[in-house]
Coordinates of C-alpha atoms in Angstrom, one line a residue:
X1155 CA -14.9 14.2 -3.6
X1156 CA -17.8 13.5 -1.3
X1157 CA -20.3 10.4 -2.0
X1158 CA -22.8 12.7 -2.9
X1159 CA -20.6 14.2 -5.7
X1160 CA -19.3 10.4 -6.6
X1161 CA -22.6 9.6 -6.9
X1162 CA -24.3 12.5 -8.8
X1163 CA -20.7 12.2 -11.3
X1164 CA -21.5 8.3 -11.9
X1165 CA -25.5 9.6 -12.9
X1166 CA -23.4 12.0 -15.1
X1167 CA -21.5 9.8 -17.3
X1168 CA -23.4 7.6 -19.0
X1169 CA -25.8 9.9 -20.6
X1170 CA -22.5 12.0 -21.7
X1171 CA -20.7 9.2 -23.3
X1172 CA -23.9 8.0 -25.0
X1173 CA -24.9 10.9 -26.4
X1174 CA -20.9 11.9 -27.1
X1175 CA -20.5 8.6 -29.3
X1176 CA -24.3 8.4 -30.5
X1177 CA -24.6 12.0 -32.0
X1178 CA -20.4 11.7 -33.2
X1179 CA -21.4 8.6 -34.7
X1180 CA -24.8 10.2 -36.4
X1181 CA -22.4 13.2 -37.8
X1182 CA -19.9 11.0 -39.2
X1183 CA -22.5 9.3 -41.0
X1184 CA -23.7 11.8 -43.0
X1185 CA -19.7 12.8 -43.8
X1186 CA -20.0 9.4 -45.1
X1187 CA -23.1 9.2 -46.7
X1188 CA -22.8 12.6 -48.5
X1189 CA -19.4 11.6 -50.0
X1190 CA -20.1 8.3 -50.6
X1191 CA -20.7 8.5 -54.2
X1192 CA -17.0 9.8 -54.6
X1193 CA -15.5 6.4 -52.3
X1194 CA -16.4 3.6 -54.7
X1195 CA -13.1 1.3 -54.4
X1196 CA -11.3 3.1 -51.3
X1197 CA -9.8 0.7 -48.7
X1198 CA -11.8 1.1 -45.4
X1199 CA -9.0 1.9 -43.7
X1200 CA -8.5 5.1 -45.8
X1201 CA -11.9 5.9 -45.1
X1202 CA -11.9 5.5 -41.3
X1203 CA -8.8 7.5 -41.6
X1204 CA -10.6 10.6 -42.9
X1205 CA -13.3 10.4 -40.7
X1206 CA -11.3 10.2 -37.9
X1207 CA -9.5 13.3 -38.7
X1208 CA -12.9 15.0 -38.8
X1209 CA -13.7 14.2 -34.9
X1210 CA -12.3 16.9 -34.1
X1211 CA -14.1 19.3 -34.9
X1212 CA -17.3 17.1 -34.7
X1213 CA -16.5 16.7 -30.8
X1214 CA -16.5 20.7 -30.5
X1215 CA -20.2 20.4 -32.3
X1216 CA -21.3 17.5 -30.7
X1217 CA -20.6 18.1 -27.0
X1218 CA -23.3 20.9 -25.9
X1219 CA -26.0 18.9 -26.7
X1220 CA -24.4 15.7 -25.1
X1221 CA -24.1 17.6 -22.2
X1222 CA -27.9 18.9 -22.6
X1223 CA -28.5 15.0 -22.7
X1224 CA -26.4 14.1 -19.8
X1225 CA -28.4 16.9 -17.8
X1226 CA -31.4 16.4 -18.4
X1227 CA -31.6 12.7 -18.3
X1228 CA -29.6 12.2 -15.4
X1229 CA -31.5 15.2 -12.9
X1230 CA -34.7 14.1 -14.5
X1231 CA -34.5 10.7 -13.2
X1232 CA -33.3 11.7 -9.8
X1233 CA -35.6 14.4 -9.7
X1234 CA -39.0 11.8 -10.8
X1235 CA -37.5 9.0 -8.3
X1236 CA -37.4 12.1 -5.7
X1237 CA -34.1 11.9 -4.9
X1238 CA -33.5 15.2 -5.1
X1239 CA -35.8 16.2 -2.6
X1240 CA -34.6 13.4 -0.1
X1241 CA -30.8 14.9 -0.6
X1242 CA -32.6 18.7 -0.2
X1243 CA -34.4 18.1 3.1
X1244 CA -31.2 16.8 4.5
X1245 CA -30.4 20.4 4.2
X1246 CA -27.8 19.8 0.7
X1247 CA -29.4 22.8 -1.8
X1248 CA -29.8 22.2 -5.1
X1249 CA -26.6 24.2 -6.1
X1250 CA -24.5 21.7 -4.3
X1251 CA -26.1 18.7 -5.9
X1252 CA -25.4 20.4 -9.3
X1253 CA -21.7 21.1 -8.9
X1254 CA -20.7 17.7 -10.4
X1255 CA -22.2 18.8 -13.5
X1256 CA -20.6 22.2 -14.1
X1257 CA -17.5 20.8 -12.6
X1258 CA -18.5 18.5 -15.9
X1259 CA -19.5 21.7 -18.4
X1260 CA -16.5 23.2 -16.9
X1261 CA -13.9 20.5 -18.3
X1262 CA -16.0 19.8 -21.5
X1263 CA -15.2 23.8 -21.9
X1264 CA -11.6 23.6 -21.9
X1265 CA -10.9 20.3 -23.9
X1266 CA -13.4 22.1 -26.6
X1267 CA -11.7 25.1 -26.8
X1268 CA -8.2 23.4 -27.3
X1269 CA -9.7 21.3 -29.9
X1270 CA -11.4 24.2 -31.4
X1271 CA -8.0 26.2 -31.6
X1272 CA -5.2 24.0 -31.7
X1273 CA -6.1 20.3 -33.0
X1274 CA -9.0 20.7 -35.4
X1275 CA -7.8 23.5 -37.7
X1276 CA -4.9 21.1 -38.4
X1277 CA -7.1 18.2 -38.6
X1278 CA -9.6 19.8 -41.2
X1279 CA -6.6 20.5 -43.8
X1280 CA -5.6 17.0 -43.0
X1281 CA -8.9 15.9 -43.7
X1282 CA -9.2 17.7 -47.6
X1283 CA -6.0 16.9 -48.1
X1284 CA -6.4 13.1 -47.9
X1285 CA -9.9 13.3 -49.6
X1286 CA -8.9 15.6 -53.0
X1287 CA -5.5 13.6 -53.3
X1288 CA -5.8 10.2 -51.9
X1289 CA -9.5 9.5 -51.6
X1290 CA -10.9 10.5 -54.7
X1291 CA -7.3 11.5 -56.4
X1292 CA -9.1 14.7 -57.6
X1293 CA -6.0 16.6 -56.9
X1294 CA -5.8 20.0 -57.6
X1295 CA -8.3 19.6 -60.7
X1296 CA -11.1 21.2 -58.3
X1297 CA -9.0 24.3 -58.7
X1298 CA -8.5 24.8 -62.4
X1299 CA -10.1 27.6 -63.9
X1300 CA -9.7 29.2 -60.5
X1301 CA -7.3 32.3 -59.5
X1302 CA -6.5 31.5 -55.7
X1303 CA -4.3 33.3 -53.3
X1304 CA -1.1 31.4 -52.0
X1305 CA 0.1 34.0 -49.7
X1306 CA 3.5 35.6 -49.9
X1307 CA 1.8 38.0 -52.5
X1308 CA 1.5 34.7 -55.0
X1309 CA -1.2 34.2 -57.1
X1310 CA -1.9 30.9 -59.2
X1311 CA -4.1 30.0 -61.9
X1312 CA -3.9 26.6 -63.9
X1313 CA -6.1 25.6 -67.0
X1314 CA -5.7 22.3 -66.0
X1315 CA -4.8 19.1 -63.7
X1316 CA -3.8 15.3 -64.8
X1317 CA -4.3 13.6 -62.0
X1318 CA -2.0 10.5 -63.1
X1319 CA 1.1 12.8 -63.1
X1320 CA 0.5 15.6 -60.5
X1321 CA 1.8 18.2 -63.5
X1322 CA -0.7 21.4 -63.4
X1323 CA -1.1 22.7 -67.3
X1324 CA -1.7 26.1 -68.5
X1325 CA 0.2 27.5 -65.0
X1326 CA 0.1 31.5 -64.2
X1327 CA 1.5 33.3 -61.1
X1328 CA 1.9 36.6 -60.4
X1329 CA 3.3 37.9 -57.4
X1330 CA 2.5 41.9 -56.7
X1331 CA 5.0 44.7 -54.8
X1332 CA 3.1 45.0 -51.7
X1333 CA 4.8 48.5 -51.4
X1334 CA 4.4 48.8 -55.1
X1335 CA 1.0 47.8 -55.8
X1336 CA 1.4 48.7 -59.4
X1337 CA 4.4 46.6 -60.2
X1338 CA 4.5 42.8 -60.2
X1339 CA 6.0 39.6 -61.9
X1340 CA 4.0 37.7 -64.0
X1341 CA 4.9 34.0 -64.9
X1342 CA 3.3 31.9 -67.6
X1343 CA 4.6 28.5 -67.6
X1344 CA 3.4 25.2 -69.8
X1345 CA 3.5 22.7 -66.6
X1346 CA 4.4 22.6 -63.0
X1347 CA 4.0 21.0 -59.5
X1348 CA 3.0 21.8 -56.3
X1349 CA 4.2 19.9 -53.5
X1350 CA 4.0 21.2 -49.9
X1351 CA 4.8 24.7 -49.8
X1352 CA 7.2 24.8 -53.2
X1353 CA 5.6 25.6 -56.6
X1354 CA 8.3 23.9 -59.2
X1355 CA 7.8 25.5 -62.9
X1356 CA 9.0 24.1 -65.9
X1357 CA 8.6 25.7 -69.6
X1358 CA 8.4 29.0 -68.0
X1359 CA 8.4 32.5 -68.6
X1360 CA 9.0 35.3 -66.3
X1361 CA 8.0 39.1 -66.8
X1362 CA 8.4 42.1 -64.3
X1363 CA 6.2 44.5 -65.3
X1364 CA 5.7 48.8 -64.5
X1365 CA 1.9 49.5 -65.1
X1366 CA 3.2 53.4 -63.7
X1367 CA 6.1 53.8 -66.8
X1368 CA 3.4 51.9 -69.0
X1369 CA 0.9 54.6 -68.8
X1370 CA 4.0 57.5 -69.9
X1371 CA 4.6 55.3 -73.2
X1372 CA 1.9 57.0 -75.4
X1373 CA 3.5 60.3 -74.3
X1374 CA 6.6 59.6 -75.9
X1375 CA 7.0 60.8 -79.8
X1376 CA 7.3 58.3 -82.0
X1377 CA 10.4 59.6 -83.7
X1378 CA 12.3 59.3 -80.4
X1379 CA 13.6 55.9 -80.7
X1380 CA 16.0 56.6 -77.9
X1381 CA 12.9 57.7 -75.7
X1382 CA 10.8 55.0 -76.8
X1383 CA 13.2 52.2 -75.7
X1384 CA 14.1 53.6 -72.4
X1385 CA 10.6 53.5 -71.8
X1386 CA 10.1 49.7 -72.9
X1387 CA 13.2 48.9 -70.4
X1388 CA 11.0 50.6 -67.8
X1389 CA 7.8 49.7 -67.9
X1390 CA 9.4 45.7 -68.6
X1391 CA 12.0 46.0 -66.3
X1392 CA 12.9 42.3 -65.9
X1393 CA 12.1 39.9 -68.7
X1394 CA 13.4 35.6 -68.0
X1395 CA 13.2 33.4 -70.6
X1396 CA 15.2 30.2 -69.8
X1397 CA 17.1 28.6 -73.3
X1398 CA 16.3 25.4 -72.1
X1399 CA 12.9 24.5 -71.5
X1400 CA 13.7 21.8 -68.8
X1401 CA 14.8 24.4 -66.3
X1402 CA 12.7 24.6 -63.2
X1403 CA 11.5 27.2 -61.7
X1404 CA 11.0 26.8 -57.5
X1405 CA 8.7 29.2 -55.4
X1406 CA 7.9 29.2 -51.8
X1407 CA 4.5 29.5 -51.3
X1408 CA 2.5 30.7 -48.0
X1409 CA -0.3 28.3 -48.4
X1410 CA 0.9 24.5 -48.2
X1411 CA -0.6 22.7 -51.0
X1412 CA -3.0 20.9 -48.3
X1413 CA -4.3 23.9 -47.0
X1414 CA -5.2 25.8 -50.4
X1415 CA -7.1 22.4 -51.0
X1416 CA -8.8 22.8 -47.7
X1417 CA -9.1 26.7 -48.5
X1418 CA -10.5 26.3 -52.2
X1419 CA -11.2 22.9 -53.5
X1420 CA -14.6 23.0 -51.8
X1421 CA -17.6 25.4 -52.4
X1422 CA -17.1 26.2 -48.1
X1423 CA -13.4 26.3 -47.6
X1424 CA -12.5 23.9 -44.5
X1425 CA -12.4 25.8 -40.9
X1426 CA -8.4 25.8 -41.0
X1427 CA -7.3 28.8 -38.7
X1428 CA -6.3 28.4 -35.0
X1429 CA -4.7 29.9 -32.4
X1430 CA -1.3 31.0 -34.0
X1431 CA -3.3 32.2 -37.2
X1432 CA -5.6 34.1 -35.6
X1433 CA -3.7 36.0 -33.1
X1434 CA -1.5 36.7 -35.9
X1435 CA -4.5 38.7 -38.0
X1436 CA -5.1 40.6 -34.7
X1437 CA -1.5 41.9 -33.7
X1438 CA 0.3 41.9 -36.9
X1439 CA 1.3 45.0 -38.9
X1440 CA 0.0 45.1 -42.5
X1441 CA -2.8 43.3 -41.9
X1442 CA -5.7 44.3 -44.1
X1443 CA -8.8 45.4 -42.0
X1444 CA -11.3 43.1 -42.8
X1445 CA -9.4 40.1 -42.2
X1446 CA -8.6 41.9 -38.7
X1447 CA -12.2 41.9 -38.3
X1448 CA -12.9 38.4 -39.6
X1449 CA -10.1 36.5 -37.1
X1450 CA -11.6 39.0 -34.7
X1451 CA -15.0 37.7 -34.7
X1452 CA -14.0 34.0 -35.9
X1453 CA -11.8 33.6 -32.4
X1454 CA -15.0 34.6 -30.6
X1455 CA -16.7 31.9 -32.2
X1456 CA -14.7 29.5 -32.0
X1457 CA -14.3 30.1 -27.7
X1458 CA -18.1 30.9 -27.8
X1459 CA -19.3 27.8 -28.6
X1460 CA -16.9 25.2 -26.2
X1461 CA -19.0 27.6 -23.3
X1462 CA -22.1 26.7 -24.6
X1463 CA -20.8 23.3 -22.5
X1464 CA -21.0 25.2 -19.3
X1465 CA -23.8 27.5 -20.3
X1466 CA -26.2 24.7 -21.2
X1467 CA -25.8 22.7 -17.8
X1468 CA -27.8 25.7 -16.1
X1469 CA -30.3 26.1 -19.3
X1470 CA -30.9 22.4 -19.0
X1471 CA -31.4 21.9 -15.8
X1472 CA -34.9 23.3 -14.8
X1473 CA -35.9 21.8 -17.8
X1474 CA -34.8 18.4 -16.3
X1475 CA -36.3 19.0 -12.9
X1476 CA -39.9 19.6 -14.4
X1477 CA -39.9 17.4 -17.3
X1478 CA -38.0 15.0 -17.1
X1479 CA -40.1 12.4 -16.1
X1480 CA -39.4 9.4 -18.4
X1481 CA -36.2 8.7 -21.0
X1482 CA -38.2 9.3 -24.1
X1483 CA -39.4 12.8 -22.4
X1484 CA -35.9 13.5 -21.5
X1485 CA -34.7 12.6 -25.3
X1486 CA -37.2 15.1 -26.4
X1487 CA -36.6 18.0 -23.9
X1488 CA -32.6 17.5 -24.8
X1489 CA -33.1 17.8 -28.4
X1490 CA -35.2 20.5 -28.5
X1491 CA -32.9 22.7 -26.5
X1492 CA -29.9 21.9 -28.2
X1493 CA -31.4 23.3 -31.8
X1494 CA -32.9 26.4 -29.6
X1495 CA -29.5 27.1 -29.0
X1496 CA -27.9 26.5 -32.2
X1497 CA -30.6 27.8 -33.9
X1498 CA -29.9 31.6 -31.7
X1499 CA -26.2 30.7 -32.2
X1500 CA -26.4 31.2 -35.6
X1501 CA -28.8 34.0 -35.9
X1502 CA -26.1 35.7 -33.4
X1503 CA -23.5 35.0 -36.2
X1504 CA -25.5 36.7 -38.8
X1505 CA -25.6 39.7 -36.2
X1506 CA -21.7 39.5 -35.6
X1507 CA -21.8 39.6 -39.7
X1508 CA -23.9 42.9 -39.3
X1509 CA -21.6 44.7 -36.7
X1510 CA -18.4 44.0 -37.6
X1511 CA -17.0 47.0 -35.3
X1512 CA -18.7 44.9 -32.0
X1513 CA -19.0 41.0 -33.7
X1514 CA -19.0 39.7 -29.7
X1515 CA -22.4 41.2 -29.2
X1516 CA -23.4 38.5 -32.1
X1517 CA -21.2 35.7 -31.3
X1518 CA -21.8 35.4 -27.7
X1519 CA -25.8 36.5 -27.8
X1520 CA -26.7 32.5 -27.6
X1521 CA -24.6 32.0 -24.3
X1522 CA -25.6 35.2 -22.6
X1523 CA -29.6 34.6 -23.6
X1524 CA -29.4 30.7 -22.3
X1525 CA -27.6 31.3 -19.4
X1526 CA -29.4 34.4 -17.9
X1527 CA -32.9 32.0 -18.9
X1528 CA -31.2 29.2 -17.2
X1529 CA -30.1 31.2 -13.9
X1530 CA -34.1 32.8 -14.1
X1531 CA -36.0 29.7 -14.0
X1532 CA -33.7 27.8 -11.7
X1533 CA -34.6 30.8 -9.0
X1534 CA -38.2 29.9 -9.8
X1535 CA -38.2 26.3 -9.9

């Protein structure tokens, strides 16, 4: 690395890290705040816990417009203290002056998308897992009087939750034939559990019905007894009712009991798909179409926006080479940028919405209009 680079990097960093911690640090905040009527009593140390499982994901938010800040404060200054056009009429063009920064937007790019796909899907399930059961000790009470989907074709629905003992009241699963879409198994059980990716049913009772030989039972004569109970054995082809009460019950579930609590205890279910999900929805057989579509255009989104790191280092910097004469200036220029782009990235989104058959037109329209602007005005400025 050359002393210009060494010394362009060291202008660099301090506006990053600044704005990195000050705008993680404003975001965490209002995790806090908006959940702090729900914390009364917790031991801090629970409560730094959950918010540090959300930096994650706040990092991946939070580091395009640090790195807005970073360029525009630190070419702003150099530009108003004309060192810029000392280092140009040595002959060094502005693109080589710059290359410490996307060198910068470059790395910021990577580590964001790894987060984005690997570390903060786990961390958000972490994160509603530790805030319905330990935190607040809600439980699984946010979900009764709700029919969620536990994968492997299993279905739950509880009327209730007591929190003291973890037992779910009022339990029903059913579990449907994916080849047989008209026969499934229908379980009604008093209480239950659900721990990790086991369901554990106590008080149960288990019926296998045939909606297809259900239909054929009013076509039978009623004089036909024979008929009429071959038909009952079909349409009710499995029927378990356990003598003793006390006998459990266990079934495997898809859905870990932390992420249906990330999935459905909240009113927006927690961003819990990475890599291995996602590719999974795109190559696997069976998969229904519009969640093909969905992991389709939520893997675009989630490598669109670590680019925006890269992307913004060109938006930003004309910006900083004609405004950004003082700090406050600089502050202001940043700021405004970074909800210009967030503000497109999101009308993009609802376009992706709108074209499911092309959602990267959509999801990538805020990086393609920033940097085309960016690459415009630097050939101007």
């Amino acid at each position: 690395m050359t002393r210009l680079s060494r010394y362009v990097t060291a202008e660099l960093l301090p506006p990053l890290l600044a704005g990195t911690l000050l705008f993680t640090a404003i975001l965490s905040f209002g995790y806090f705040f908006i959940s702090s009527q729900w914390l009364a009593g917790v031991p801090l140390g629970l409560i730094g816990r959950w918010i540090a499982f959300q930096v994650p994901d706040t990092l991946v938010k939070v580091f395009p417009m640090a790195v807005v800040l970073m360029t525009v404060v630190a070419f702003g200054r150099m530009s108003t203290e004309r060192e810029l056009v000392a280092v140009q009429s040595g002959g060094v063009s502005l693109g080589r002056v710059a290359r410490p920064a996307l060198l910068l937007g470059g790395l910021l790019t990577a580590l964001s998308a790894f987060l984005s796909l690997w570390i903060a899907p786990k961390a958000n399930v972490e994160t509603r897992g530790l805030y319905w059961d330990v935190l607040t000790g809600a439980g699984l009470s946010t979900l009764s009087g709700k029919t969620v989907d536990l994968g492997n074709n299993l279905t739950l629905y509880l009327q209730g939750y007591d929190a003291k003992t973890g037992q779910m009241r009022g339990v029903r699963v059913e579990k449907w034939q994916a080849d047989a879409p008209r026969r499934g198994t229908v379980i009604f059980a008093d209480a239950g559990t659900f721990r990790d990716n086991r369901l554990s049913l106590t008080g149960y009772r288990a019926y296998t019905v045939n909606y297809d030989a259900a239909g054929q039972l009013s076509t039978i004569p009623e004089t036909d007894v024979a008929a009429f109970r071959e038909a009952v054995q079909s349409t009710f082809p499995n029927v378990i009712v356990p003598a003793n009460t006390t006998d459990a019950l266990n079934l495997d579930t898809g859905l870990s009991r932390k992420e249906t609590l990330a999935q459905y205890a909240d009113a927006i279910g927690a961003d819990a798909e990475g890599w291995p999900q996602l590719i999974t929805k795109l190559t696997a057989p069976g998969v229904k179409e519009a969640d093909r579509q969905a992991a389709r255009l939520n893997l675009n989104r989630k490598l669109a926006l670590p680019f925006a790191n890269l992307v913004l280092v060109l938006a930003a910097l004309p910006f900083a080479l004609r405004f950004g004469r003082t700090l406050g200036v600089s502050l202001g220029i940043a700021l405004i940028i970074a909800v210009a782009y967030y503000l497109l990235f999101s009308v993009g989104l609802t376009v992706a919405s709108a074209l499911p058959a092309l959602p990267e037109v959509g999801v990538w329209l805020a990086n393609i209009v920033f940097g085309v602007a960016g690459l415009w005005l630097l050939r101007r400025a």
